[in-house]
Amino acid sequence: MAFHEEYKAQILSKSNLPEHVAIIMDGNGRWARSRGLPRTVGHEHGVKAVKKIVQAAGDINLPLLTLYTFSTENWKRPKSEVSAIMKLLYKTTRRELNELLENNVRLITTGDIEALAPSRRDILKDAIARTANNTGLTLNLALNYSGRLEILRAVRNIVKDVAQNKVKADDIDDAVFTRYLQTNGLPDPDLLIRTSGERRISNFLLWQMAYTEIFVTDVLWPDFDEDDFFRAIIDFQGRERRFGKIKTTGSSKGS
Ligand code: FPP
């Protein structure tokens, strides 16, 4: 039974909507294997779940949704699977571009997309450019992304800037460091959802997730739907966030 209208109303009646939800979309392979299907079919069904969740995120006016689409470690999968995921990504971007435009979705990426095959990377860049002025949901695809590599690159660039006197070592604080990350300008995730029951961060947004609330569900990504997404948001809205401080008197619930 679908509860999403009810859940949506419940979410929108509260003021503490997350600003940024990040998702580790896990379980495509297991979803396929349990049906005796090739892993790539699991990824195809994963794309259907992506569509549903992007729509649902727009429905609750979520400002930013980051999807862990391809990690730098994912290159180590069999060649055929890597190329199937890449193909799916480009095909989907091309096919859904009009829908993104109609729904006022702005597409961005985090990660090293320059390393992707040029002809296909251009499809992504075109979609990013054409949706750049949209003002609704920002859909951020973490692509060829590694949290550690992102931090290492930031360190290398800071060291260079210190050597050139562009920044003083003693001035490097949270705010300065954040500017050297690929997510510069984006808020940290308020909520991380991981599907398929795994309880790992898997090199995702390591710096940015210092105070992120984590929601793990056993649902495999291709089965993850609007109701599951809304349930995660409702769970988040009921949490008390203290950011290392103690609870103040009065209600700090969800702050
Ligand atoms: C995790 O399942 C899934 C991935 C590594 C790929 C995710 C990519 C997509 C859903 C397609 C991208 C499309 C768009 C438009 C964003 P897994 O293969 O790790 O599953 P397993 O843990 O069960 O093996």
Short mmCIF file of C-alpha atoms and ligand atoms in Angstrom, two decimals:
data_model
loop_
_atom_site.label_atom_id
_atom_site.label_comp_id
_atom_site.label_asym_id
_atom_site.label_seq_id
_atom_site.Cartn_x
_atom_site.Cartn_y
_atom_site.Cartn_z
CA MET A 1 0.00 0.00 0.00
CA ALA A 2 1.32 3.42 -0.89
CA PHE A 3 1.39 5.94 1.91
CA HIS A 4 3.26 8.67 0.14
CA GLU A 5 0.60 11.39 0.16
CA GLU A 6 0.14 10.93 3.90
CA TYR A 7 3.89 10.86 4.53
CA LYS A 8 4.41 13.90 2.33
CA ALA A 9 1.86 15.93 4.29
CA GLN A 10 3.49 14.82 7.56
CA ILE A 11 6.94 15.87 6.35
CA LEU A 12 5.77 19.22 5.03
CA SER A 13 3.91 20.02 8.27
CA LYS A 14 7.24 20.19 10.11
CA SER A 15 9.85 22.88 9.79
CA ASN A 16 12.97 20.73 10.09
CA LEU A 17 13.22 19.44 6.56
CA PRO A 18 16.75 18.33 5.74
CA GLU A 19 18.57 20.63 3.38
CA HIS A 20 20.80 17.92 1.94
CA VAL A 21 20.12 14.20 1.72
CA ALA A 22 22.88 11.89 0.48
CA ILE A 23 22.22 8.30 -0.58
CA ILE A 24 24.46 5.27 -0.97
CA MET A 25 22.42 3.29 -3.47
CA ASP A 26 23.43 -0.27 -2.63
CA GLY A 27 22.07 -3.71 -3.46
CA ASN A 28 21.52 -3.67 -7.23
CA GLY A 29 23.68 -6.76 -7.67
CA ARG A 30 21.95 -8.73 -4.89
CA TRP A 31 18.53 -7.69 -6.18
CA ALA A 32 19.43 -9.17 -9.58
CA ARG A 33 21.11 -12.30 -8.19
CA SER A 34 18.10 -13.17 -6.06
CA ARG A 35 16.08 -13.23 -9.28
CA GLY A 36 18.65 -15.18 -11.26
CA LEU A 37 19.32 -12.11 -13.44
CA PRO A 38 22.61 -10.51 -14.52
CA ARG A 39 23.89 -7.72 -12.24
CA THR A 40 23.40 -5.19 -15.01
CA VAL A 41 19.64 -5.77 -14.86
CA GLY A 42 19.86 -4.78 -11.20
CA HIS A 43 21.46 -1.49 -12.24
CA GLU A 44 18.74 -0.91 -14.84
CA HIS A 45 16.12 -1.29 -12.11
CA GLY A 46 18.29 0.93 -9.93
CA VAL A 47 17.78 3.72 -12.43
CA LYS A 48 14.00 3.34 -12.06
CA ALA A 49 14.43 3.85 -8.31
CA VAL A 50 16.57 6.94 -9.01
CA LYS A 51 13.70 8.43 -11.03
CA LYS A 52 11.19 7.81 -8.24
CA ILE A 53 13.40 9.31 -5.56
CA VAL A 54 14.30 12.41 -7.61
CA GLN A 55 10.58 13.00 -8.11
CA ALA A 56 9.86 12.42 -4.41
CA ALA A 57 12.67 14.79 -3.38
CA GLY A 58 11.15 17.48 -5.59
CA ASP A 59 7.71 16.82 -4.07
CA ILE A 60 8.92 17.74 -0.57
CA ASN A 61 10.97 20.71 -1.84
CA LEU A 62 14.27 19.17 -0.83
CA PRO A 63 17.03 21.59 -1.86
CA LEU A 64 19.83 19.05 -2.47
CA LEU A 65 20.05 15.31 -3.16
CA THR A 66 23.43 13.62 -3.63
CA LEU A 67 23.53 10.12 -5.09
CA TYR A 68 26.66 7.96 -4.84
CA THR A 69 26.59 6.85 -8.44
CA PHE A 70 30.13 5.63 -9.10
CA SER A 71 33.11 5.54 -6.76
CA THR A 72 36.75 5.52 -7.83
CA GLU A 73 36.85 1.95 -6.42
CA ASN A 74 34.03 0.87 -8.74
CA TRP A 75 36.52 0.85 -11.66
CA LYS A 76 37.80 -2.42 -10.17
CA ARG A 77 34.56 -4.22 -11.09
CA PRO A 78 34.52 -6.38 -14.23
CA LYS A 79 34.93 -4.28 -17.36
CA SER A 80 31.54 -5.32 -18.70
CA GLU A 81 29.77 -4.12 -15.54
CA VAL A 82 31.63 -0.79 -15.49
CA SER A 83 30.74 -0.15 -19.08
CA ALA A 84 27.08 -1.13 -18.48
CA ILE A 85 26.84 1.33 -15.55
CA MET A 86 28.45 4.10 -17.64
CA LYS A 87 26.15 3.41 -20.57
CA LEU A 88 23.13 3.53 -18.28
CA LEU A 89 24.27 6.80 -16.80
CA TYR A 90 24.66 8.52 -20.17
CA LYS A 91 21.52 7.00 -21.66
CA THR A 92 19.51 8.07 -18.63
CA THR A 93 20.95 11.59 -18.64
CA ARG A 94 20.04 12.03 -22.30
CA ARG A 95 16.62 10.45 -21.95
CA GLU A 96 15.65 12.35 -18.80
CA LEU A 97 17.02 15.77 -19.70
CA ASN A 98 13.63 17.15 -20.71
CA GLU A 99 12.08 15.82 -17.55
CA LEU A 100 14.81 17.50 -15.49
CA LEU A 101 14.11 20.77 -17.29
CA GLU A 102 10.33 20.46 -16.84
CA ASN A 103 10.78 19.73 -13.13
CA ASN A 104 13.19 22.62 -12.58
CA VAL A 105 15.97 20.23 -11.45
CA ARG A 106 19.56 21.45 -11.58
CA LEU A 107 22.08 18.70 -12.31
CA ILE A 108 25.60 18.89 -10.88
CA THR A 109 28.36 16.36 -10.23
CA THR A 110 30.97 15.82 -7.53
CA GLY A 111 34.06 13.79 -8.42
CA ASP A 112 36.47 13.66 -11.29
CA ILE A 113 34.30 13.61 -14.40
CA GLU A 114 37.20 14.76 -16.58
CA ALA A 115 38.48 11.16 -16.37
CA LEU A 116 35.32 9.79 -18.03
CA ALA A 117 35.20 8.98 -21.74
CA PRO A 118 35.10 12.38 -23.51
CA SER A 119 32.17 11.81 -25.89
CA ARG A 120 29.98 10.60 -23.07
CA ARG A 121 31.23 13.08 -20.52
CA ASP A 122 30.04 15.79 -22.90
CA ILE A 123 26.47 14.47 -22.61
CA LEU A 124 26.72 15.03 -18.88
CA LYS A 125 28.32 18.44 -19.27
CA ASP A 126 25.60 19.46 -21.69
CA ALA A 127 22.89 18.43 -19.20
CA ILE A 128 24.72 20.28 -16.41
CA ALA A 129 24.93 23.44 -18.54
CA ARG A 130 21.33 23.27 -19.72
CA THR A 131 19.93 22.83 -16.21
CA ALA A 132 22.30 25.33 -14.58
CA ASN A 133 19.67 28.03 -14.10
CA ASN A 134 17.02 25.74 -12.63
CA THR A 135 15.97 26.71 -9.13
CA GLY A 136 14.26 23.57 -7.77
CA LEU A 137 16.01 20.44 -6.54
CA THR A 138 19.77 20.25 -7.08
CA LEU A 139 20.60 16.68 -8.09
CA ASN A 140 24.24 15.99 -7.35
CA LEU A 141 25.70 12.82 -8.85
CA ALA A 142 28.86 11.69 -7.06
CA LEU A 143 30.70 10.25 -10.02
CA ASN A 144 34.19 8.84 -10.07
CA TYR A 145 34.25 10.06 -6.49
CA SER A 146 36.48 9.21 -3.52
CA GLY A 147 36.24 11.00 -0.19
CA ARG A 148 39.90 10.40 0.67
CA LEU A 149 41.09 11.56 -2.74
CA GLU A 150 38.98 14.70 -2.42
CA ILE A 151 40.65 15.46 0.93
CA LEU A 152 44.14 14.69 -0.43
CA ARG A 153 43.58 17.03 -3.37
CA ALA A 154 42.40 19.75 -1.03
CA VAL A 155 45.58 19.30 1.04
CA ARG A 156 47.80 19.43 -2.05
CA ASN A 157 46.13 22.63 -3.24
CA ILE A 158 46.33 24.23 0.19
CA VAL A 159 50.04 23.40 0.41
CA LYS A 160 50.59 25.04 -2.99
CA ASP A 161 48.59 28.11 -1.93
CA VAL A 162 50.55 28.38 1.32
CA ALA A 163 53.82 28.20 -0.67
CA GLN A 164 52.58 31.04 -2.86
CA ASN A 165 51.43 33.08 0.15
CA LYS A 166 47.81 32.94 -0.99
CA VAL A 167 46.79 31.54 2.38
CA LYS A 168 48.52 31.44 5.76
CA ALA A 169 48.93 28.05 7.45
CA ASP A 170 47.54 29.42 10.73
CA ASP A 171 44.40 30.65 8.96
CA ILE A 172 43.38 27.21 7.75
CA ASP A 173 40.19 26.39 9.61
CA ASP A 174 37.01 24.43 8.79
CA ALA A 175 35.66 27.15 6.54
CA VAL A 176 38.90 27.60 4.59
CA PHE A 177 39.42 23.85 4.17
CA THR A 178 35.85 23.37 2.96
CA ARG A 179 36.51 25.80 0.11
CA TYR A 180 39.16 23.43 -1.27
CA LEU A 181 36.75 20.49 -1.47
CA GLN A 182 34.81 19.51 -4.59
CA THR A 183 31.59 20.20 -2.71
CA ASN A 184 32.57 23.84 -2.13
CA GLY A 185 29.40 25.90 -1.80
CA LEU A 186 27.15 22.95 -0.94
CA PRO A 187 25.80 22.38 2.59
CA ASP A 188 26.95 19.23 4.42
CA PRO A 189 24.50 16.32 4.27
CA ASP A 190 21.95 16.36 7.09
CA LEU A 191 20.93 12.79 6.38
CA LEU A 192 22.71 9.81 4.82
CA ILE A 193 20.54 6.93 3.62
CA ARG A 194 22.19 3.62 2.84
CA THR A 195 20.18 0.79 1.34
CA SER A 196 20.71 -2.98 1.48
CA GLY A 197 21.58 -3.13 5.17
CA GLU A 198 25.31 -2.36 4.92
CA ARG A 199 26.61 -0.15 7.73
CA ARG A 200 29.59 1.50 6.11
CA ILE A 201 30.43 4.97 4.83
CA SER A 202 32.47 3.53 1.94
CA ASN A 203 34.68 6.56 1.29
CA PHE A 204 31.68 8.83 0.70
CA LEU A 205 31.78 12.54 1.69
CA LEU A 206 34.13 11.82 4.59
CA TRP A 207 34.78 15.41 5.64
CA GLN A 208 31.22 16.53 4.99
CA MET A 209 29.55 13.82 7.09
CA ALA A 210 31.01 14.84 10.46
CA TYR A 211 27.52 15.43 11.90
CA THR A 212 25.30 13.68 9.38
CA GLU A 213 22.46 11.53 10.68
CA ILE A 214 22.62 8.00 9.28
CA PHE A 215 19.63 5.91 8.23
CA VAL A 216 20.22 2.32 7.13
CA THR A 217 17.48 0.23 5.57
CA ASP A 218 17.55 -3.42 4.49
CA VAL A 219 15.62 -2.57 1.34
CA LEU A 220 17.73 -3.18 -1.78
CA TRP A 221 18.13 -0.07 -3.96
CA PRO A 222 15.95 -1.23 -6.89
CA ASP A 223 13.08 -1.77 -4.41
CA PHE A 224 13.59 1.55 -2.62
CA ASP A 225 10.56 3.74 -3.31
CA GLU A 226 8.90 7.01 -2.31
CA ASP A 227 7.49 5.51 0.88
CA ASP A 228 10.91 4.28 1.99
CA PHE A 229 12.43 7.67 1.22
CA PHE A 230 9.72 9.56 3.09
CA ARG A 231 10.01 7.19 6.07
CA ALA A 232 13.72 7.99 6.28
CA ILE A 233 12.98 11.72 6.23
CA ILE A 234 10.30 11.35 8.93
CA ASP A 235 12.76 9.39 11.05
CA PHE A 236 15.30 12.19 10.57
CA GLN A 237 12.75 14.84 11.55
CA GLY A 238 12.20 13.04 14.86
CA ARG A 239 15.89 13.04 15.80
CA GLU A 240 17.62 15.39 18.17
CA ARG A 241 20.74 16.88 16.60
CA ARG A 242 23.23 18.27 19.06
CA PHE A 243 26.37 18.72 16.94
CA GLY A 244 28.53 17.76 19.93
CA LYS A 245 26.75 20.13 22.30
CA ILE A 246 24.41 19.16 25.15
CA LYS A 247 20.68 19.52 24.89
CA THR A 248 19.49 23.00 25.78
CA THR A 249 16.32 23.50 27.82
CA GLY A 250 13.20 23.94 25.77
CA SER A 251 12.93 21.86 22.65
CA SER A 252 15.97 21.58 20.45
CA LYS A 253 14.43 18.60 18.70
CA GLY A 254 15.45 18.41 15.12
CA SER A 255 17.59 21.54 15.27
C1 FPP B 1 25.31 -0.43 -5.99
O1 FPP B 1 24.82 -1.76 -6.09
C2 FPP B 1 25.11 0.32 -7.21
C3 FPP B 1 26.07 0.89 -8.00
C4 FPP B 1 27.52 0.79 -7.72
C5 FPP B 1 25.73 1.61 -9.22
C6 FPP B 1 24.65 2.63 -9.06
C7 FPP B 1 24.30 3.12 -10.38
C8 FPP B 1 23.04 3.25 -10.87
C9 FPP B 1 21.81 2.98 -10.10
C10 FPP B 1 22.90 3.73 -12.26
C11 FPP B 1 23.25 5.20 -12.33
C12 FPP B 1 22.18 6.01 -12.84
C13 FPP B 1 21.86 7.29 -12.52
C14 FPP B 1 21.00 8.00 -13.48
C15 FPP B 1 22.26 8.01 -11.31
P1 FPP B 1 25.86 -2.95 -6.08
O2 FPP B 1 26.18 -3.29 -7.49
O3 FPP B 1 27.02 -2.58 -5.22
O4 FPP B 1 25.00 -4.07 -5.42
P2 FPP B 1 25.52 -5.30 -4.53
O5 FPP B 1 26.16 -4.69 -3.31
O6 FPP B 1 24.26 -6.03 -4.22
O7 FPP B 1 26.47 -6.08 -5.38
#
